[in-house]
């Protein structure tokens, strides 16, 4: 799924609300983490194509960020889908616009299966923790 970065009408209408959201943990993570390096790892193991009905697959980084949200907030696949669809800060962290909904729980489960089968999470977490360590953040990220 291609994520359009141009602001939509809904983004413009909600801009005031978005500006009022404090600089959160998500903003800090976006500053500290070079997501491109993680995307490179994801792309080695998760090949985007088209679904059975021909729609483009979701971006691997979006699905990995959903996995991180699950870990940080102790959420199930169903719960993280719901929170992303309900929370501006969660959807913004994942790179979704207000018109876009989160991938469903089964998409996240399939992504996790692919990444686990290929031992990709180990590589992703090693890179993520290495980057955090460079910023003197000692707490390691581990997925549920």
mmCIF file with all atom_site columns, C-alpha atoms in Angstrom:
data_model
loop_
_atom_site.group_PDB
_atom_site.id
_atom_site.type_symbol
_atom_site.label_atom_id
_atom_site.label_alt_id
_atom_site.label_comp_id
_atom_site.label_asym_id
_atom_site.label_entity_id
_atom_site.label_seq_id
_atom_site.pdbx_PDB_ins_code
_atom_site.Cartn_x
_atom_site.Cartn_y
_atom_site.Cartn_z
_atom_site.occupancy
_atom_site.B_iso_or_equiv
_atom_site.pdbx_formal_charge
_atom_site.auth_seq_id
_atom_site.auth_comp_id
_atom_site.auth_asym_id
_atom_site.auth_atom_id
_atom_site.pdbx_PDB_model_num
ATOM 1   C CA . UNK A 1 1   ? 0.000  0.000   0.000  1.00 0.00 ? 1   UNK A CA 1
ATOM 2   C CA . UNK A 1 2   ? 1.504  3.327   -1.043 1.00 0.00 ? 2   UNK A CA 1
ATOM 3   C CA . UNK A 1 3   ? 1.230  5.956   1.677  1.00 0.00 ? 3   UNK A CA 1
ATOM 4   C CA . UNK A 1 4   ? 0.610  9.428   0.272  1.00 0.00 ? 4   UNK A CA 1
ATOM 5   C CA . UNK A 1 5   ? 2.567  12.103  2.164  1.00 0.00 ? 5   UNK A CA 1
ATOM 6   C CA . UNK A 1 6   ? 0.638  15.104  0.814  1.00 0.00 ? 6   UNK A CA 1
ATOM 7   C CA . UNK A 1 7   ? -1.792 16.500  3.419  1.00 0.00 ? 7   UNK A CA 1
ATOM 8   C CA . UNK A 1 8   ? -5.418 15.635  2.787  1.00 0.00 ? 8   UNK A CA 1
ATOM 9   C CA . UNK A 1 9   ? -8.456 17.747  3.549  1.00 0.00 ? 9   UNK A CA 1
ATOM 10  C CA . UNK A 1 10  ? -8.984 15.780  6.764  1.00 0.00 ? 10  UNK A CA 1
ATOM 11  C CA . UNK A 1 11  ? -5.346 16.394  7.754  1.00 0.00 ? 11  UNK A CA 1
ATOM 12  C CA . UNK A 1 12  ? -5.818 20.141  7.236  1.00 0.00 ? 12  UNK A CA 1
ATOM 13  C CA . UNK A 1 13  ? -9.063 20.185  9.245  1.00 0.00 ? 13  UNK A CA 1
ATOM 14  C CA . UNK A 1 14  ? -7.466 18.238  12.093 1.00 0.00 ? 14  UNK A CA 1
ATOM 15  C CA . UNK A 1 15  ? -4.184 20.161  12.000 1.00 0.00 ? 15  UNK A CA 1
ATOM 16  C CA . UNK A 1 16  ? -5.106 22.199  15.059 1.00 0.00 ? 16  UNK A CA 1
ATOM 17  C CA . UNK A 1 17  ? -5.798 19.026  17.051 1.00 0.00 ? 17  UNK A CA 1
ATOM 18  C CA . UNK A 1 18  ? -2.580 17.423  15.855 1.00 0.00 ? 18  UNK A CA 1
ATOM 19  C CA . UNK A 1 19  ? -0.512 20.488  16.853 1.00 0.00 ? 19  UNK A CA 1
ATOM 20  C CA . UNK A 1 20  ? -1.933 20.241  20.378 1.00 0.00 ? 20  UNK A CA 1
ATOM 21  C CA . UNK A 1 21  ? -0.619 16.723  20.798 1.00 0.00 ? 21  UNK A CA 1
ATOM 22  C CA . UNK A 1 22  ? 2.499  16.887  22.944 1.00 0.00 ? 22  UNK A CA 1
ATOM 23  C CA . UNK A 1 23  ? 5.862  15.880  21.638 1.00 0.00 ? 23  UNK A CA 1
ATOM 24  C CA . UNK A 1 24  ? 5.491  12.244  22.567 1.00 0.00 ? 24  UNK A CA 1
ATOM 25  C CA . UNK A 1 25  ? 7.523  9.145   22.834 1.00 0.00 ? 25  UNK A CA 1
ATOM 26  C CA . UNK A 1 26  ? 6.696  8.459   19.162 1.00 0.00 ? 26  UNK A CA 1
ATOM 27  C CA . UNK A 1 27  ? 8.183  11.771  18.045 1.00 0.00 ? 27  UNK A CA 1
ATOM 28  C CA . UNK A 1 28  ? 11.306 11.013  20.050 1.00 0.00 ? 28  UNK A CA 1
ATOM 29  C CA . UNK A 1 29  ? 11.615 7.585   18.452 1.00 0.00 ? 29  UNK A CA 1
ATOM 30  C CA . UNK A 1 30  ? 11.282 9.111   14.991 1.00 0.00 ? 30  UNK A CA 1
ATOM 31  C CA . UNK A 1 31  ? 14.151 11.461  15.820 1.00 0.00 ? 31  UNK A CA 1
ATOM 32  C CA . UNK A 1 32  ? 16.400 8.785   17.333 1.00 0.00 ? 32  UNK A CA 1
ATOM 33  C CA . UNK A 1 33  ? 15.825 5.927   14.902 1.00 0.00 ? 33  UNK A CA 1
ATOM 34  C CA . UNK A 1 34  ? 17.018 5.725   11.328 1.00 0.00 ? 34  UNK A CA 1
ATOM 35  C CA . UNK A 1 35  ? 14.017 3.831   9.981  1.00 0.00 ? 35  UNK A CA 1
ATOM 36  C CA . UNK A 1 36  ? 15.693 3.447   6.577  1.00 0.00 ? 36  UNK A CA 1
ATOM 37  C CA . UNK A 1 37  ? 18.210 1.003   8.057  1.00 0.00 ? 37  UNK A CA 1
ATOM 38  C CA . UNK A 1 38  ? 15.369 -1.051  9.532  1.00 0.00 ? 38  UNK A CA 1
ATOM 39  C CA . UNK A 1 39  ? 13.458 -0.881  6.236  1.00 0.00 ? 39  UNK A CA 1
ATOM 40  C CA . UNK A 1 40  ? 16.489 -2.337  4.462  1.00 0.00 ? 40  UNK A CA 1
ATOM 41  C CA . UNK A 1 41  ? 16.424 -5.334  6.801  1.00 0.00 ? 41  UNK A CA 1
ATOM 42  C CA . UNK A 1 42  ? 12.654 -5.757  6.466  1.00 0.00 ? 42  UNK A CA 1
ATOM 43  C CA . UNK A 1 43  ? 12.844 -5.677  2.677  1.00 0.00 ? 43  UNK A CA 1
ATOM 44  C CA . UNK A 1 44  ? 15.288 -8.605  2.656  1.00 0.00 ? 44  UNK A CA 1
ATOM 45  C CA . UNK A 1 45  ? 12.647 -10.855 4.205  1.00 0.00 ? 45  UNK A CA 1
ATOM 46  C CA . UNK A 1 46  ? 9.261  -9.303  3.458  1.00 0.00 ? 46  UNK A CA 1
ATOM 47  C CA . UNK A 1 47  ? 8.491  -9.027  -0.242 1.00 0.00 ? 47  UNK A CA 1
ATOM 48  C CA . UNK A 1 48  ? 5.648  -6.720  -1.032 1.00 0.00 ? 48  UNK A CA 1
ATOM 49  C CA . UNK A 1 49  ? 3.395  -7.740  -3.845 1.00 0.00 ? 49  UNK A CA 1
ATOM 50  C CA . UNK A 1 50  ? -0.317 -7.729  -4.408 1.00 0.00 ? 50  UNK A CA 1
ATOM 51  C CA . UNK A 1 51  ? -3.029 -9.386  -2.377 1.00 0.00 ? 51  UNK A CA 1
ATOM 52  C CA . UNK A 1 52  ? -5.227 -12.105 -3.840 1.00 0.00 ? 52  UNK A CA 1
ATOM 53  C CA . UNK A 1 53  ? -7.629 -9.398  -5.043 1.00 0.00 ? 53  UNK A CA 1
ATOM 54  C CA . UNK A 1 54  ? -4.845 -7.297  -6.591 1.00 0.00 ? 54  UNK A CA 1
ATOM 55  C CA . UNK A 1 55  ? -4.455 -4.541  -3.989 1.00 0.00 ? 55  UNK A CA 1
ATOM 56  C CA . UNK A 1 56  ? -0.888 -3.587  -3.029 1.00 0.00 ? 56  UNK A CA 1
ATOM 57  C CA . UNK A 1 57  ? 0.532  -5.114  0.142  1.00 0.00 ? 57  UNK A CA 1
ATOM 58  C CA . UNK A 1 58  ? 1.174  -2.990  3.197  1.00 0.00 ? 58  UNK A CA 1
ATOM 59  C CA . UNK A 1 59  ? 4.605  -1.527  3.755  1.00 0.00 ? 59  UNK A CA 1
ATOM 60  C CA . UNK A 1 60  ? 6.827  -3.691  5.961  1.00 0.00 ? 60  UNK A CA 1
ATOM 61  C CA . UNK A 1 61  ? 7.920  -0.754  8.116  1.00 0.00 ? 61  UNK A CA 1
ATOM 62  C CA . UNK A 1 62  ? 4.272  0.011   8.936  1.00 0.00 ? 62  UNK A CA 1
ATOM 63  C CA . UNK A 1 63  ? 3.792  -3.593  10.056 1.00 0.00 ? 63  UNK A CA 1
ATOM 64  C CA . UNK A 1 64  ? 7.018  -3.543  12.086 1.00 0.00 ? 64  UNK A CA 1
ATOM 65  C CA . UNK A 1 65  ? 5.935  -0.325  13.810 1.00 0.00 ? 65  UNK A CA 1
ATOM 66  C CA . UNK A 1 66  ? 2.641  -2.044  14.644 1.00 0.00 ? 66  UNK A CA 1
ATOM 67  C CA . UNK A 1 67  ? 4.696  -4.832  16.257 1.00 0.00 ? 67  UNK A CA 1
ATOM 68  C CA . UNK A 1 68  ? 6.595  -2.242  18.284 1.00 0.00 ? 68  UNK A CA 1
ATOM 69  C CA . UNK A 1 69  ? 3.333  -0.663  19.455 1.00 0.00 ? 69  UNK A CA 1
ATOM 70  C CA . UNK A 1 70  ? 2.134  -4.096  20.544 1.00 0.00 ? 70  UNK A CA 1
ATOM 71  C CA . UNK A 1 71  ? 5.252  -4.563  22.636 1.00 0.00 ? 71  UNK A CA 1
ATOM 72  C CA . UNK A 1 72  ? 5.334  -1.090  24.159 1.00 0.00 ? 72  UNK A CA 1
ATOM 73  C CA . UNK A 1 73  ? 1.642  -1.141  25.099 1.00 0.00 ? 73  UNK A CA 1
ATOM 74  C CA . UNK A 1 74  ? 1.014  -4.868  25.649 1.00 0.00 ? 74  UNK A CA 1
ATOM 75  C CA . UNK A 1 75  ? -1.569 -5.125  22.854 1.00 0.00 ? 75  UNK A CA 1
ATOM 76  C CA . UNK A 1 76  ? -2.910 -8.096  20.909 1.00 0.00 ? 76  UNK A CA 1
ATOM 77  C CA . UNK A 1 77  ? -3.165 -8.060  17.125 1.00 0.00 ? 77  UNK A CA 1
ATOM 78  C CA . UNK A 1 78  ? -6.817 -7.028  17.388 1.00 0.00 ? 78  UNK A CA 1
ATOM 79  C CA . UNK A 1 79  ? -6.083 -4.332  19.969 1.00 0.00 ? 79  UNK A CA 1
ATOM 80  C CA . UNK A 1 80  ? -3.235 -2.704  18.056 1.00 0.00 ? 80  UNK A CA 1
ATOM 81  C CA . UNK A 1 81  ? -5.394 -2.552  14.920 1.00 0.00 ? 81  UNK A CA 1
ATOM 82  C CA . UNK A 1 82  ? -8.153 -0.870  16.934 1.00 0.00 ? 82  UNK A CA 1
ATOM 83  C CA . UNK A 1 83  ? -5.801 1.595   18.650 1.00 0.00 ? 83  UNK A CA 1
ATOM 84  C CA . UNK A 1 84  ? -4.197 2.669   15.384 1.00 0.00 ? 84  UNK A CA 1
ATOM 85  C CA . UNK A 1 85  ? -7.627 3.292   13.873 1.00 0.00 ? 85  UNK A CA 1
ATOM 86  C CA . UNK A 1 86  ? -8.711 5.253   16.962 1.00 0.00 ? 86  UNK A CA 1
ATOM 87  C CA . UNK A 1 87  ? -5.588 7.188   17.945 1.00 0.00 ? 87  UNK A CA 1
ATOM 88  C CA . UNK A 1 88  ? -4.078 10.025  15.944 1.00 0.00 ? 88  UNK A CA 1
ATOM 89  C CA . UNK A 1 89  ? -0.692 9.554   17.613 1.00 0.00 ? 89  UNK A CA 1
ATOM 90  C CA . UNK A 1 90  ? -0.622 5.797   16.911 1.00 0.00 ? 90  UNK A CA 1
ATOM 91  C CA . UNK A 1 91  ? -1.622 6.226   13.261 1.00 0.00 ? 91  UNK A CA 1
ATOM 92  C CA . UNK A 1 92  ? 0.810  9.119   12.796 1.00 0.00 ? 92  UNK A CA 1
ATOM 93  C CA . UNK A 1 93  ? 3.664  7.021   14.231 1.00 0.00 ? 93  UNK A CA 1
ATOM 94  C CA . UNK A 1 94  ? 2.818  4.273   11.723 1.00 0.00 ? 94  UNK A CA 1
ATOM 95  C CA . UNK A 1 95  ? 2.808  6.782   8.856  1.00 0.00 ? 95  UNK A CA 1
ATOM 96  C CA . UNK A 1 96  ? -0.913 6.586   8.107  1.00 0.00 ? 96  UNK A CA 1
ATOM 97  C CA . UNK A 1 97  ? -3.093 9.526   7.160  1.00 0.00 ? 97  UNK A CA 1
ATOM 98  C CA . UNK A 1 98  ? -6.489 10.067  8.748  1.00 0.00 ? 98  UNK A CA 1
ATOM 99  C CA . UNK A 1 99  ? -8.256 8.459   5.770  1.00 0.00 ? 99  UNK A CA 1
ATOM 100 C CA . UNK A 1 100 ? -6.182 5.294   5.952  1.00 0.00 ? 100 UNK A CA 1
ATOM 101 C CA . UNK A 1 101 ? -7.059 2.462   8.263  1.00 0.00 ? 101 UNK A CA 1
ATOM 102 C CA . UNK A 1 102 ? -4.620 0.104   9.907  1.00 0.00 ? 102 UNK A CA 1
ATOM 103 C CA . UNK A 1 103 ? -3.865 -3.258  8.356  1.00 0.00 ? 103 UNK A CA 1
ATOM 104 C CA . UNK A 1 104 ? -6.113 -5.870  9.899  1.00 0.00 ? 104 UNK A CA 1
ATOM 105 C CA . UNK A 1 105 ? -4.948 -8.279  12.569 1.00 0.00 ? 105 UNK A CA 1
ATOM 106 C CA . UNK A 1 106 ? -4.517 -11.157 10.104 1.00 0.00 ? 106 UNK A CA 1
ATOM 107 C CA . UNK A 1 107 ? -2.139 -9.093  7.945  1.00 0.00 ? 107 UNK A CA 1
ATOM 108 C CA . UNK A 1 108 ? -0.037 -8.340  11.010 1.00 0.00 ? 108 UNK A CA 1
ATOM 109 C CA . UNK A 1 109 ? -0.066 -12.013 11.990 1.00 0.00 ? 109 UNK A CA 1
ATOM 110 C CA . UNK A 1 110 ? 1.104  -13.106 8.523  1.00 0.00 ? 110 UNK A CA 1
ATOM 111 C CA . UNK A 1 111 ? 3.885  -10.481 8.593  1.00 0.00 ? 111 UNK A CA 1
ATOM 112 C CA . UNK A 1 112 ? 5.020  -11.706 12.005 1.00 0.00 ? 112 UNK A CA 1
ATOM 113 C CA . UNK A 1 113 ? 5.021  -15.320 10.769 1.00 0.00 ? 113 UNK A CA 1
ATOM 114 C CA . UNK A 1 114 ? 7.171  -14.437 7.759  1.00 0.00 ? 114 UNK A CA 1
ATOM 115 C CA . UNK A 1 115 ? 9.619  -12.416 9.840  1.00 0.00 ? 115 UNK A CA 1
ATOM 116 C CA . UNK A 1 116 ? 9.811  -15.064 12.591 1.00 0.00 ? 116 UNK A CA 1
ATOM 117 C CA . UNK A 1 117 ? 10.311 -17.911 10.125 1.00 0.00 ? 117 UNK A CA 1
ATOM 118 C CA . UNK A 1 118 ? 13.272 -15.998 8.633  1.00 0.00 ? 118 UNK A CA 1
ATOM 119 C CA . UNK A 1 119 ? 14.745 -14.933 11.999 1.00 0.00 ? 119 UNK A CA 1
ATOM 120 C CA . UNK A 1 120 ? 14.389 -11.344 10.816 1.00 0.00 ? 120 UNK A CA 1
ATOM 121 C CA . UNK A 1 121 ? 13.099 -9.971  14.120 1.00 0.00 ? 121 UNK A CA 1
ATOM 122 C CA . UNK A 1 122 ? 16.427 -10.806 15.747 1.00 0.00 ? 122 UNK A CA 1
ATOM 123 C CA . UNK A 1 123 ? 18.239 -8.712  13.143 1.00 0.00 ? 123 UNK A CA 1
ATOM 124 C CA . UNK A 1 124 ? 15.704 -5.874  13.382 1.00 0.00 ? 124 UNK A CA 1
ATOM 125 C CA . UNK A 1 125 ? 15.888 -5.697  17.160 1.00 0.00 ? 125 UNK A CA 1
ATOM 126 C CA . UNK A 1 126 ? 19.680 -5.848  17.102 1.00 0.00 ? 126 UNK A CA 1
ATOM 127 C CA . UNK A 1 127 ? 19.767 -2.834  14.761 1.00 0.00 ? 127 UNK A CA 1
ATOM 128 C CA . UNK A 1 128 ? 17.080 -0.953  16.701 1.00 0.00 ? 128 UNK A CA 1
ATOM 129 C CA . UNK A 1 129 ? 18.821 -1.512  20.034 1.00 0.00 ? 129 UNK A CA 1
ATOM 130 C CA . UNK A 1 130 ? 22.180 -0.558  18.515 1.00 0.00 ? 130 UNK A CA 1
ATOM 131 C CA . UNK A 1 131 ? 20.719 2.766   17.408 1.00 0.00 ? 131 UNK A CA 1
ATOM 132 C CA . UNK A 1 132 ? 19.114 3.388   20.803 1.00 0.00 ? 132 UNK A CA 1
ATOM 133 C CA . UNK A 1 133 ? 22.370 2.520   22.540 1.00 0.00 ? 133 UNK A CA 1
ATOM 134 C CA . UNK A 1 134 ? 24.146 5.224   20.506 1.00 0.00 ? 134 UNK A CA 1
ATOM 135 C CA . UNK A 1 135 ? 21.788 7.690   22.223 1.00 0.00 ? 135 UNK A CA 1
ATOM 136 C CA . UNK A 1 136 ? 22.604 6.222   25.659 1.00 0.00 ? 136 UNK A CA 1
ATOM 137 C CA . UNK A 1 137 ? 19.269 4.423   25.926 1.00 0.00 ? 137 UNK A CA 1
ATOM 138 C CA . UNK A 1 138 ? 20.128 1.209   27.712 1.00 0.00 ? 138 UNK A CA 1
ATOM 139 C CA . UNK A 1 139 ? 16.668 -0.415  27.879 1.00 0.00 ? 139 UNK A CA 1
ATOM 140 C CA . UNK A 1 140 ? 16.531 -3.004  25.113 1.00 0.00 ? 140 UNK A CA 1
ATOM 141 C CA . UNK A 1 141 ? 13.467 -3.444  22.938 1.00 0.00 ? 141 UNK A CA 1
ATOM 142 C CA . UNK A 1 142 ? 12.186 -7.019  22.841 1.00 0.00 ? 142 UNK A CA 1
ATOM 143 C CA . UNK A 1 143 ? 9.027  -8.140  21.080 1.00 0.00 ? 143 UNK A CA 1
ATOM 144 C CA . UNK A 1 144 ? 6.297  -9.996  22.954 1.00 0.00 ? 144 UNK A CA 1
#
